[in-house]
PDB file of C-alpha atoms (C1' of nucleotides) in Angstrom:
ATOM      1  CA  UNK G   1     -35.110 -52.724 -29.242  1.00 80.00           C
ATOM      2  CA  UNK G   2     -36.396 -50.408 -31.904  1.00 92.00           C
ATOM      3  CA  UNK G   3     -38.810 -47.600 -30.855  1.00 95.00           C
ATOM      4  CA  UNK G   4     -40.744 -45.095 -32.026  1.00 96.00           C
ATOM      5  CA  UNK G   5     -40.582 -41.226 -30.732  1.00 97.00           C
ATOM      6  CA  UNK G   6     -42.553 -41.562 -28.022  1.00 96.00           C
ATOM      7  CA  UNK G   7     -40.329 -43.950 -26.287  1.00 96.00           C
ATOM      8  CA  UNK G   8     -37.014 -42.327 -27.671  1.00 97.00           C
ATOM      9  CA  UNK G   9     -38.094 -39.532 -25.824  1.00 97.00           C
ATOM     10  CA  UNK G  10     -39.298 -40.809 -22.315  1.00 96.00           C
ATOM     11  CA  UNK G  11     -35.426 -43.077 -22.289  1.00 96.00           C
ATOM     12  CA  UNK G  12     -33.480 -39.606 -24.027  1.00 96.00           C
ATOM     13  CA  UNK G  13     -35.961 -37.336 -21.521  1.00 96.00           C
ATOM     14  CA  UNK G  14     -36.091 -34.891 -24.936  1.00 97.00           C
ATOM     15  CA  UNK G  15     -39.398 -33.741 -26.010  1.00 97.00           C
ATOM     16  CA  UNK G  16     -40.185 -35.241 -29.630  1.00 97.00           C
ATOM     17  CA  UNK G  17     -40.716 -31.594 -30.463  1.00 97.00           C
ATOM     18  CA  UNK G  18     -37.283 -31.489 -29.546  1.00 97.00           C
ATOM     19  CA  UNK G  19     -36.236 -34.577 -31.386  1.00 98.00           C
ATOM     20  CA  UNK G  20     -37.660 -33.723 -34.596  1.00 97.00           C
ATOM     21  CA  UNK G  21     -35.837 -30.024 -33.762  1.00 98.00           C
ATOM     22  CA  UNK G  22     -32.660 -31.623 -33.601  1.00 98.00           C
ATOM     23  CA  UNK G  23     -33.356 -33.584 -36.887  1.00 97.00           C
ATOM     24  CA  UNK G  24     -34.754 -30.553 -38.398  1.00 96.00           C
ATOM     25  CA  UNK G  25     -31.572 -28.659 -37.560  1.00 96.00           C
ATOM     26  CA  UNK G  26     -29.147 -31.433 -39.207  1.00 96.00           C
ATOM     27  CA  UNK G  27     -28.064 -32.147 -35.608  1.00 97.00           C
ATOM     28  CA  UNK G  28     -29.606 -35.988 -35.778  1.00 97.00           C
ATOM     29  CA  UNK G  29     -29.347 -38.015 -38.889  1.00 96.00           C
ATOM     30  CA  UNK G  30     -33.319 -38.425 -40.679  1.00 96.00           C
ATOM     31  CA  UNK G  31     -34.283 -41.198 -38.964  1.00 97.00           C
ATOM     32  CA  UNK G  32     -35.673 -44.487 -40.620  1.00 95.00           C
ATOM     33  CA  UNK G  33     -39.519 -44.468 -40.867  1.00 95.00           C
ATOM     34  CA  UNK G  34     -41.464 -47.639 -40.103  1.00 94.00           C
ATOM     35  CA  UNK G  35     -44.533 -48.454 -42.803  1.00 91.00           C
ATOM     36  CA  UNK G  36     -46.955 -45.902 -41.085  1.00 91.00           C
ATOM     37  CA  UNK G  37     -44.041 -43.551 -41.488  1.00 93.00           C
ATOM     38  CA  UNK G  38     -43.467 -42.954 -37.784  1.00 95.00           C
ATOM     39  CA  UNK G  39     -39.338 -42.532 -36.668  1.00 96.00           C
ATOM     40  CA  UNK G  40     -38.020 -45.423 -35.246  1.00 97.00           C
ATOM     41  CA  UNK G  41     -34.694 -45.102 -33.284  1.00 97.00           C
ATOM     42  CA  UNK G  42     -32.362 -47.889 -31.583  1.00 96.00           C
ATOM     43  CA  UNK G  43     -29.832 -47.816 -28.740  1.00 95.00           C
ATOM     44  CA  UNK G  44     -26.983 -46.840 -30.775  1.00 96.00           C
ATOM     45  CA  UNK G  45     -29.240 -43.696 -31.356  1.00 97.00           C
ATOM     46  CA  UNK G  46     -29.956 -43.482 -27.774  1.00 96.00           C
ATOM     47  CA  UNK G  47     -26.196 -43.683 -26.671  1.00 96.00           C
ATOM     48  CA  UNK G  48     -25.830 -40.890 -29.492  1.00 96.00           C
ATOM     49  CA  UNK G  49     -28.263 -38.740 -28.230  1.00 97.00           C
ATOM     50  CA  UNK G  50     -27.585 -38.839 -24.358  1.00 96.00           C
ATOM     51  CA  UNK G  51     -24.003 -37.908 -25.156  1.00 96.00           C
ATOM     52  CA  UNK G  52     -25.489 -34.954 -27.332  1.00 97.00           C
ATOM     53  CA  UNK G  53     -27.870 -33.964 -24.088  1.00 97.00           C
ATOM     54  CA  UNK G  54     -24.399 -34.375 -21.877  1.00 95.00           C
ATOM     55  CA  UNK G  55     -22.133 -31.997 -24.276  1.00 96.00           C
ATOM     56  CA  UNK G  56     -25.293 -29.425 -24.496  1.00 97.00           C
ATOM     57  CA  UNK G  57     -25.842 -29.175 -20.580  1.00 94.00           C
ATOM     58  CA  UNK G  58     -22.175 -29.062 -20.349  1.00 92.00           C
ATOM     59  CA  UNK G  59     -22.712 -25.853 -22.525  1.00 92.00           C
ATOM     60  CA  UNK G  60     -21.545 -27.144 -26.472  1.00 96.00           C
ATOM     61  CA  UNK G  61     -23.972 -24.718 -28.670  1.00 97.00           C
ATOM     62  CA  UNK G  62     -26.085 -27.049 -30.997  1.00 98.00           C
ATOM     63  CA  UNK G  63     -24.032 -26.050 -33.584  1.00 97.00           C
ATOM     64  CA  UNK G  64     -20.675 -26.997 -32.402  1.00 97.00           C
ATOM     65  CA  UNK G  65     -22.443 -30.291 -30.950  1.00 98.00           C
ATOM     66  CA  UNK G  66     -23.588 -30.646 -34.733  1.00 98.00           C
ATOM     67  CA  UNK G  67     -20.495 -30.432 -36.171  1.00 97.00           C
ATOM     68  CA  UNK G  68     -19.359 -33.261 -33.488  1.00 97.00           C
ATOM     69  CA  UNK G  69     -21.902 -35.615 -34.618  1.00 97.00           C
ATOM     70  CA  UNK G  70     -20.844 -34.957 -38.313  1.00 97.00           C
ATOM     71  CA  UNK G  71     -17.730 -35.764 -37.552  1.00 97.00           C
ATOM     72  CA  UNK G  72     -18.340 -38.862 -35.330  1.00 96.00           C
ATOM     73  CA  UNK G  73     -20.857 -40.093 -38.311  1.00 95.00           C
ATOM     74  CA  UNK G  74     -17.909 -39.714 -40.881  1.00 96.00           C
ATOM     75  CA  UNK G  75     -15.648 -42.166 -38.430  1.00 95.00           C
ATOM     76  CA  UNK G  76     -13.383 -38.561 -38.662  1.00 96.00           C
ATOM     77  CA  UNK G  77     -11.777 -39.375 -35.511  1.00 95.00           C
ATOM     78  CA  UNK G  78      -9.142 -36.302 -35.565  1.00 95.00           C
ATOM     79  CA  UNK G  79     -11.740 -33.858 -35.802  1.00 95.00           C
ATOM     80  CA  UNK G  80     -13.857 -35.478 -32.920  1.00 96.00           C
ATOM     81  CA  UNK G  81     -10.586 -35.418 -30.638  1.00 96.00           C
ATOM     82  CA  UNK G  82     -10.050 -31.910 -31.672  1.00 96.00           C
ATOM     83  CA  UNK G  83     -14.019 -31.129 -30.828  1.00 96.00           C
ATOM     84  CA  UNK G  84     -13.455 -32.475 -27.755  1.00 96.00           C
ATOM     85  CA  UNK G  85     -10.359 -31.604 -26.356  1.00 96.00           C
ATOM     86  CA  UNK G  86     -11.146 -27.494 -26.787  1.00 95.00           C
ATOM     87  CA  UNK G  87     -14.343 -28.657 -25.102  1.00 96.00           C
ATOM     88  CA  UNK G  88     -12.131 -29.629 -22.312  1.00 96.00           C
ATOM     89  CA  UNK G  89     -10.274 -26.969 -21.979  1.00 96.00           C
ATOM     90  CA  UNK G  90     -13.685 -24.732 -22.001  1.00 95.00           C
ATOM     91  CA  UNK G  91     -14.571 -26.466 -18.937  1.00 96.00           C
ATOM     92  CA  UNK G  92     -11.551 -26.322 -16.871  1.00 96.00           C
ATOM     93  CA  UNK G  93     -11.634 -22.958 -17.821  1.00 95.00           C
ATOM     94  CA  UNK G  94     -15.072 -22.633 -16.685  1.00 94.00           C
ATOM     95  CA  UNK G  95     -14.463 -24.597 -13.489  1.00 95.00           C
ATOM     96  CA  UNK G  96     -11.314 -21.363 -12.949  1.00 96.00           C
ATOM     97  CA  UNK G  97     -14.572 -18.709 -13.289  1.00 94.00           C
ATOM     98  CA  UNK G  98     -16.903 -20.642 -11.597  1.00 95.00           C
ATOM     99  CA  UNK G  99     -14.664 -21.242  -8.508  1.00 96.00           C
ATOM    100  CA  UNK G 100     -14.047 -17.639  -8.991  1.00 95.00           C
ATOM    101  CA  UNK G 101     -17.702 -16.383  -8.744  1.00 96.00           C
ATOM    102  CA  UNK G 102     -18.122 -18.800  -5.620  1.00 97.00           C
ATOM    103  CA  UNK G 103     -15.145 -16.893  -3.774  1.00 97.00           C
ATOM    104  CA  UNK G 104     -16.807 -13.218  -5.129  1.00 95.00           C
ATOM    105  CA  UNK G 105     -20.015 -14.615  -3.676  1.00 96.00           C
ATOM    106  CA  UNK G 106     -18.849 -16.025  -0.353  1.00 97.00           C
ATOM    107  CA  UNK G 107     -16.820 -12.444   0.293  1.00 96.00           C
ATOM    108  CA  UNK G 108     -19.850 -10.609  -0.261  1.00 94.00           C
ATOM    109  CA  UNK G 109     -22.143 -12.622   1.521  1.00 95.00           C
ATOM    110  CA  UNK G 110     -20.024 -12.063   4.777  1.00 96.00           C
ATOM    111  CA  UNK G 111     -19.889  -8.872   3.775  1.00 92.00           C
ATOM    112  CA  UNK G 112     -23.302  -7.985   4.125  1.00 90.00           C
ATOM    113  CA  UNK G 113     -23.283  -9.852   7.615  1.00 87.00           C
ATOM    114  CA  UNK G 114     -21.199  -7.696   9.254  1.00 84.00           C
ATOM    115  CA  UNK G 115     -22.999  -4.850   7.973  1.00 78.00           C
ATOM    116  CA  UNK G 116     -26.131  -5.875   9.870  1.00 66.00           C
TER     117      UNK G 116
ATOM    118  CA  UNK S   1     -15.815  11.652 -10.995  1.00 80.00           C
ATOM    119  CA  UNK S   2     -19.479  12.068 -13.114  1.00 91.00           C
ATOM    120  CA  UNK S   3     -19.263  10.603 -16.764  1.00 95.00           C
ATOM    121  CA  UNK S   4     -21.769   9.650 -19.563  1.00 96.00           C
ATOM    122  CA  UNK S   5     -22.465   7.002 -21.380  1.00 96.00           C
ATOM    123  CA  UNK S   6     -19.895   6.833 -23.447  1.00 95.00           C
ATOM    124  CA  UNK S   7     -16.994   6.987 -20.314  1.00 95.00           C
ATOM    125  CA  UNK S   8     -19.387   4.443 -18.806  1.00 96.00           C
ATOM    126  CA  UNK S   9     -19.424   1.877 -20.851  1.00 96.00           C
ATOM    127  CA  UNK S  10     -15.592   1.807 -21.418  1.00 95.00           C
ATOM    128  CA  UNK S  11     -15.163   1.492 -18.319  1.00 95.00           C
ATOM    129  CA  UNK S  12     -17.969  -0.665 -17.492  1.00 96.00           C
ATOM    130  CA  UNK S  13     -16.849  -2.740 -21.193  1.00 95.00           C
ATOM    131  CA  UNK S  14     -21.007  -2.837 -22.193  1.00 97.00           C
ATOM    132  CA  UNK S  15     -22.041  -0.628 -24.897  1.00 96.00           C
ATOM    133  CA  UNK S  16     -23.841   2.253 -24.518  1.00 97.00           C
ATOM    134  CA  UNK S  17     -26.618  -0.221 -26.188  1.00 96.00           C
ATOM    135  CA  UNK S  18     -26.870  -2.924 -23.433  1.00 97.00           C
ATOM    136  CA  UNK S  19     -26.361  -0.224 -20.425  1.00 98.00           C
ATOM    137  CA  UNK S  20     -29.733   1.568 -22.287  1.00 97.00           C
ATOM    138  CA  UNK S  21     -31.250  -1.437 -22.649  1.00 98.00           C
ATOM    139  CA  UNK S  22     -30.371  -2.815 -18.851  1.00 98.00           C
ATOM    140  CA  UNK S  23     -32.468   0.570 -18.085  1.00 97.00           C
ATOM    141  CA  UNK S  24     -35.133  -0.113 -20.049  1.00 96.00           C
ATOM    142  CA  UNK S  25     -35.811  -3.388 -18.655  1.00 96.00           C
ATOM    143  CA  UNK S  26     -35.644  -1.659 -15.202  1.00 96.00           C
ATOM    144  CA  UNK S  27     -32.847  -3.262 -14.250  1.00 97.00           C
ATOM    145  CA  UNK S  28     -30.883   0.148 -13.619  1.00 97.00           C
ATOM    146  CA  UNK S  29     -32.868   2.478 -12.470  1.00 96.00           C
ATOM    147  CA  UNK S  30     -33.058   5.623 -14.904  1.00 96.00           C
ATOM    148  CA  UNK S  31     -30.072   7.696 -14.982  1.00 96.00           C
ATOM    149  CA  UNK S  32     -29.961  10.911 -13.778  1.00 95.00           C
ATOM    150  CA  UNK S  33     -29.712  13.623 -16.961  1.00 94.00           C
ATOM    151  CA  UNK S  34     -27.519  16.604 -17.497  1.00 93.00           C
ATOM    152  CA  UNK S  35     -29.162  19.927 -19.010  1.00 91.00           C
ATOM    153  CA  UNK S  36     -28.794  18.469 -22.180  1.00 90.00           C
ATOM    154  CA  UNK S  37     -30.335  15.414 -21.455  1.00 93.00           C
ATOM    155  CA  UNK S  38     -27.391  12.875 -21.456  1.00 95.00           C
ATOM    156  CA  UNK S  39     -27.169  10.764 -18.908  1.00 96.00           C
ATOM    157  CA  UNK S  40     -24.223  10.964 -16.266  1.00 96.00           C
ATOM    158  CA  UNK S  41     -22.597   8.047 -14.089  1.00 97.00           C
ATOM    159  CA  UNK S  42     -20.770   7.902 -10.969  1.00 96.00           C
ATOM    160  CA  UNK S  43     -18.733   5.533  -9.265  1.00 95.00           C
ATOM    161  CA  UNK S  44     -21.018   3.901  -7.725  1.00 95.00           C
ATOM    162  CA  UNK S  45     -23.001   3.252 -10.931  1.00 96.00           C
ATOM    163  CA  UNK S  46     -19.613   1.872 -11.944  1.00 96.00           C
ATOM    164  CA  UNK S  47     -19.566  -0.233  -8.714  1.00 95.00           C
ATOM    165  CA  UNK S  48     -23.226  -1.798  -9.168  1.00 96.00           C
ATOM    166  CA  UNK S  49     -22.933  -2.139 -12.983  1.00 97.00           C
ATOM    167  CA  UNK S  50     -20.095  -4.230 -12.181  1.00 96.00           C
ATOM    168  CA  UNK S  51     -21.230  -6.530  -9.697  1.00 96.00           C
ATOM    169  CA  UNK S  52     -24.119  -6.592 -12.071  1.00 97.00           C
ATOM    170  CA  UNK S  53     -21.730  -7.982 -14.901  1.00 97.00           C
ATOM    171  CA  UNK S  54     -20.178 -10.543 -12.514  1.00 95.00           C
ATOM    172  CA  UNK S  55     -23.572 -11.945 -11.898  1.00 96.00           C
ATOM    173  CA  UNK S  56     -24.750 -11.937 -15.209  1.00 97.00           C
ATOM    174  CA  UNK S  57     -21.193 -13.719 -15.962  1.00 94.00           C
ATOM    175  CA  UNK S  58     -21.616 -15.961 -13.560  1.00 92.00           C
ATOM    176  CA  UNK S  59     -24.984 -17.476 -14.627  1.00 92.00           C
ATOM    177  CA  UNK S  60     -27.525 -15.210 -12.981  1.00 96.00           C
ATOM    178  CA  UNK S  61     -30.522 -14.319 -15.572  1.00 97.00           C
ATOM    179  CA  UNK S  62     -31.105 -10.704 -15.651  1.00 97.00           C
ATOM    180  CA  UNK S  63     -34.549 -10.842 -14.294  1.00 97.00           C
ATOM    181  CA  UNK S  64     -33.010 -12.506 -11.067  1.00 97.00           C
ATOM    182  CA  UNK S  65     -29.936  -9.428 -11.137  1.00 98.00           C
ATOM    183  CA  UNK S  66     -32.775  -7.467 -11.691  1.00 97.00           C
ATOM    184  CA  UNK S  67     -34.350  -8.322  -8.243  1.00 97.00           C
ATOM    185  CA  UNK S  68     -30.765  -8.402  -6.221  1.00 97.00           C
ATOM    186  CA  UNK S  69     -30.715  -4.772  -7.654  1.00 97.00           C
ATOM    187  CA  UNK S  70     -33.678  -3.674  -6.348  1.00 96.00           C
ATOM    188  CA  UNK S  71     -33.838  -5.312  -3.027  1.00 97.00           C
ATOM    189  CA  UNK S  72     -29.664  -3.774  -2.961  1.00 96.00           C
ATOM    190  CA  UNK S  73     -31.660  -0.367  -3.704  1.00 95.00           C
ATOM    191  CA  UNK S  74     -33.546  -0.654  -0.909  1.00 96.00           C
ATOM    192  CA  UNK S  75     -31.281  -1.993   0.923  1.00 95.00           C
ATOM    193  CA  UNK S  76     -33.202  -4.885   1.887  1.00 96.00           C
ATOM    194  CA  UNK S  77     -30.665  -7.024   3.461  1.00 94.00           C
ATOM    195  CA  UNK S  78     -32.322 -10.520   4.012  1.00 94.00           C
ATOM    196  CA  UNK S  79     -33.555 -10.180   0.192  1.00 95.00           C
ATOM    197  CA  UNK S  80     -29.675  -9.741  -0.931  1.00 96.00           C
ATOM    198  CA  UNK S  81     -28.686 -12.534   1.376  1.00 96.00           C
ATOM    199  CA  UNK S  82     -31.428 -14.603  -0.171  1.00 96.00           C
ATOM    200  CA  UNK S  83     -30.724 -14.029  -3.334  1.00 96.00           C
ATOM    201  CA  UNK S  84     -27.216 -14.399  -3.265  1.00 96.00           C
ATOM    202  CA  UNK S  85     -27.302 -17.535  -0.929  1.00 96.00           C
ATOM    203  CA  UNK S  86     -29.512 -19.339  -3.416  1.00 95.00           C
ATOM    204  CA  UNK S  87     -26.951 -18.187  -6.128  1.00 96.00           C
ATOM    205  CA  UNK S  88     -24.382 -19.954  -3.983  1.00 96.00           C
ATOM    206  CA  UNK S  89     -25.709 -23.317  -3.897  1.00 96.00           C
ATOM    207  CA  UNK S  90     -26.318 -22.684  -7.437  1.00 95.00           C
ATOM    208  CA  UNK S  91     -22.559 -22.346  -8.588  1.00 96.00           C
ATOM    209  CA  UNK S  92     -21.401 -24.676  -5.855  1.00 96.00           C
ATOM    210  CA  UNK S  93     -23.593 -27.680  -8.088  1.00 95.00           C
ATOM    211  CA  UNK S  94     -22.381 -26.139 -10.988  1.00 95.00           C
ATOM    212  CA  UNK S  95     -19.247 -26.886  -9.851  1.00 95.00           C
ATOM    213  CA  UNK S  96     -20.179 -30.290  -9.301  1.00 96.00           C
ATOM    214  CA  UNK S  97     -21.778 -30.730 -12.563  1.00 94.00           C
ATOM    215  CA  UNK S  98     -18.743 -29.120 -14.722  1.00 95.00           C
ATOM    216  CA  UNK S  99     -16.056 -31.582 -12.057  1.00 96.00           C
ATOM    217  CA  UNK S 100     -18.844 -34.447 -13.946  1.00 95.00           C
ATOM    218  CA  UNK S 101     -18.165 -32.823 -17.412  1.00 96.00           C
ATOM    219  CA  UNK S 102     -15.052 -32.709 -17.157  1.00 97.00           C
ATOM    220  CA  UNK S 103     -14.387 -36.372 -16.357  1.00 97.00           C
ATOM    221  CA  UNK S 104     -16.802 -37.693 -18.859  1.00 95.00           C
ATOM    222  CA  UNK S 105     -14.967 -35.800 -21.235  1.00 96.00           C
ATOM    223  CA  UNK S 106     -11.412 -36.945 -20.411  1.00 97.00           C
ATOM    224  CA  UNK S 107     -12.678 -40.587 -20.530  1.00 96.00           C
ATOM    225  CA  UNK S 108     -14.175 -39.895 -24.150  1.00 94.00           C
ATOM    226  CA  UNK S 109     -10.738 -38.697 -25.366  1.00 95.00           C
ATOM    227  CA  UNK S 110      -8.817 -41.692 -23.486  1.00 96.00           C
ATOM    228  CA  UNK S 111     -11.210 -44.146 -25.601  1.00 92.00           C
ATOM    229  CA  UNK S 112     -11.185 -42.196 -28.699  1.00 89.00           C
ATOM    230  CA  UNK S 113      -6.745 -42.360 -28.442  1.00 86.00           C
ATOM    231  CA  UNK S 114      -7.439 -46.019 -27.643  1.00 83.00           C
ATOM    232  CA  UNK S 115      -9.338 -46.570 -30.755  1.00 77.00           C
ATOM    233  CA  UNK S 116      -6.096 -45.371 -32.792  1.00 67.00           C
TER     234      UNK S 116
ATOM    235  C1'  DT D   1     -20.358  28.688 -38.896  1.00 97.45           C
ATOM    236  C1'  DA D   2     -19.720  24.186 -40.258  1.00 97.45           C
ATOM    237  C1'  DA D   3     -18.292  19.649 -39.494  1.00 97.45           C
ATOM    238  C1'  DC D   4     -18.062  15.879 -36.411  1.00 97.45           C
ATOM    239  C1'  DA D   5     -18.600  12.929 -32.469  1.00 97.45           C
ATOM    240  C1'  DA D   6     -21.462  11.711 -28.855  1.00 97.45           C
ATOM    241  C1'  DC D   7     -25.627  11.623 -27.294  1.00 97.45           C
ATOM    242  C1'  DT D   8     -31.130  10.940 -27.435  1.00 97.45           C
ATOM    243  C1'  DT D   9     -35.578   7.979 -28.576  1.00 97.45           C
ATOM    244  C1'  DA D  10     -38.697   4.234 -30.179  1.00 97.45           C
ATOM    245  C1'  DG D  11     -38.783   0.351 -32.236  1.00 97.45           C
ATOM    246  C1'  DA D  12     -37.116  -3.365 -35.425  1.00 97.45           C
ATOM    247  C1'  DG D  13     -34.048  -7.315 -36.033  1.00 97.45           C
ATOM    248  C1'  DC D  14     -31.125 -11.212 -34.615  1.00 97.45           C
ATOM    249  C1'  DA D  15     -29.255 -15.635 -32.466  1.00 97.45           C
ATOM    250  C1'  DT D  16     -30.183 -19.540 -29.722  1.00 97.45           C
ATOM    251  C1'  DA D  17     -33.015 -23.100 -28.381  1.00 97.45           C
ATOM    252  C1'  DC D  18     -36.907 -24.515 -28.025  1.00 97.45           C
ATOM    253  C1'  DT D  19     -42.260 -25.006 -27.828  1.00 97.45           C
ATOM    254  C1'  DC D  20     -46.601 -25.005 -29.652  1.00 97.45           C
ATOM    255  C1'  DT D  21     -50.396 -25.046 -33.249  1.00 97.45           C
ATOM    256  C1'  DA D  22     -53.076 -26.682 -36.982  1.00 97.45           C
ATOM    257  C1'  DA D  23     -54.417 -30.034 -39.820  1.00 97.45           C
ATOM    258  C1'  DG D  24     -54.046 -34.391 -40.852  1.00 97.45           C
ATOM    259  C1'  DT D  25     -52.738 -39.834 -40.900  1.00 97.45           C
ATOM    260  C1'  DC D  26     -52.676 -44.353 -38.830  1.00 97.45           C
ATOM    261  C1'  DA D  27     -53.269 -48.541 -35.742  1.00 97.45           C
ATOM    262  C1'  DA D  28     -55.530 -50.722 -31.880  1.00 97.45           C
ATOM    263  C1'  DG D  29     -59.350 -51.533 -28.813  1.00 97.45           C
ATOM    264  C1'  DC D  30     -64.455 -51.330 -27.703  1.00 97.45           C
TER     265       DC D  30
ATOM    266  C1'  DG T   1     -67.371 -48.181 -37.413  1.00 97.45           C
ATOM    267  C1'  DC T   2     -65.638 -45.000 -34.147  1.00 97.45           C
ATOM    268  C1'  DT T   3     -62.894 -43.149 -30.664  1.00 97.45           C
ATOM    269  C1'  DT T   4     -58.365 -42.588 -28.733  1.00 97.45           C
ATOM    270  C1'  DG T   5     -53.624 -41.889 -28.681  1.00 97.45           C
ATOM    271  C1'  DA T   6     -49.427 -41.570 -31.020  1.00 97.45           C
ATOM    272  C1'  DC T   7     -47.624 -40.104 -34.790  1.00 97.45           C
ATOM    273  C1'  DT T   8     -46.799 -36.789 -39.179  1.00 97.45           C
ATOM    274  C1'  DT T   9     -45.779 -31.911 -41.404  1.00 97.45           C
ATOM    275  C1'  DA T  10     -44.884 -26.896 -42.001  1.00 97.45           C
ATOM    276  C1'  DG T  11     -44.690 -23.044 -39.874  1.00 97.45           C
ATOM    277  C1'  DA T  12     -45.717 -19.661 -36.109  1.00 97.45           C
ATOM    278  C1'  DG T  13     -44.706 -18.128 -31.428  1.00 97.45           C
ATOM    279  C1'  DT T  14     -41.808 -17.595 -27.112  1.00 97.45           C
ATOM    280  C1'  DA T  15     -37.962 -16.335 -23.977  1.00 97.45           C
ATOM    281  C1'  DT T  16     -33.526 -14.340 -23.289  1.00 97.45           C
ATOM    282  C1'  DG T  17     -30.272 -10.995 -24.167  1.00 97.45           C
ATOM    283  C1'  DC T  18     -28.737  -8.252 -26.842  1.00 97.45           C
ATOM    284  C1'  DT T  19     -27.722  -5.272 -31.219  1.00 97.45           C
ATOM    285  C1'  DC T  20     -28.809  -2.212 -34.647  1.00 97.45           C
ATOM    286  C1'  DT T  21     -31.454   1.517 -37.266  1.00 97.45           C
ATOM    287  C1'  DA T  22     -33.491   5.868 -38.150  1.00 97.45           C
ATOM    288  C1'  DA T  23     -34.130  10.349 -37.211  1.00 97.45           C
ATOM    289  C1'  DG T  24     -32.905  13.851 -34.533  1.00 97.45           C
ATOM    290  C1'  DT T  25     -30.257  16.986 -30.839  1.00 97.45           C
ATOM    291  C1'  DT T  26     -26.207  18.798 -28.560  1.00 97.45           C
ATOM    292  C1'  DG T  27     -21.316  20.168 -27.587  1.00 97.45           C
ATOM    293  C1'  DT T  28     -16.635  20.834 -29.154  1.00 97.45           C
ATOM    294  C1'  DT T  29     -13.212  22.031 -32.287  1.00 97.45           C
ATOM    295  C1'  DA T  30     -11.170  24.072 -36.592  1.00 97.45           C
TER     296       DA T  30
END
DNA sequence: TAACAACTTAGAGCATACTCTAAGTCAAGC
DNA sequence: GCTTGACTTAGAGTATGCTCTAAGTTGTTA
């Protein structure tokens, strides 16, 4: 169950540059060190960080995603509902633009085939 | 009808800055000048810089805007339908992705309010 | 004519998020 | 014992997209 970097990042598919990034940035906890004083990492940190890698390519700066893990560390779950819920409404926003841009596209695209 | 940069980029809403900058990275081509040197806009500046904007809005780096500008420029037709096909499927799987987001998020808050 | 705003340029600086380099340690296999 | 691969650190470098600074010119208005 417990793994050093190397594994941690082939299951989190994060470099360990990017690992030791995160932990660099405050983003991850330190992690434990073994003897040889290599990281070692278990599933709860692998849950933690593939939620991390879901909130960042759903567009949460590191930062804000930083302040969620803070939170969720510190059991505060009022301020991890809060995190989350104006993350939600970011993305339905988003999904309003994005549905937008698609409409914008498609009108131009046919656009340009009736100009040929 | 003509304006400079100032009129421009009210109307455009990017400063004088990024509509300088957007020309130094070739991605307008360089403005025309009056005698003394300022450069001058016309509506279908406005028209391009705009499109420009909802691109950029929408997701599209500026090096790829960069190349829909010039293939508009020279009014290579396939290239724009290229490019802006590709950007298609691009915001349709955004779409996708942000429907995911959305869902994974709203099943985080109903397990954080269950946790109460 | 003097102040003031708007414009010009080249180039430096900034924020975000990595990504890589250098120099070194450590454990396992031949 | 020596190579190999995985790990360690601090810090430099990269890409994107601005954003600002300095020093100067030009046009309008009182």
């Amino acid at each position: 169950m417990p793994m050093k970097i190397g594994q941690f990042s082939r299951e989190s598919e994060l470099s360990p540059h990017t690992i030791r990034y995160y932990e660099k940035i405050g983003l991850l906890q330190k992690a434990d060190k073994d003897d040889s004083g290599h990281r070692i990492y278990d599933e709860a940190d692998l849950d933690l960080i593939n939620w991390v890698t879901c909130l960042k390519k759903s567009g949460m700066p590191l930062q804000k995603i930083k302040r969620y893990v803070e939170a969720y560390r510190h059991n505060n779950n009022s301020e991890v509902t809060e995190i989350l819920g104006l993350h939600l409404v970011k993305l339905k926003a988003q999904q309003v633009d994005i549905e937008h841009y698609i409409d914008v596209t498609k009108k131009k695209l046919s656009q340009l085939k009736k100009s040929n």
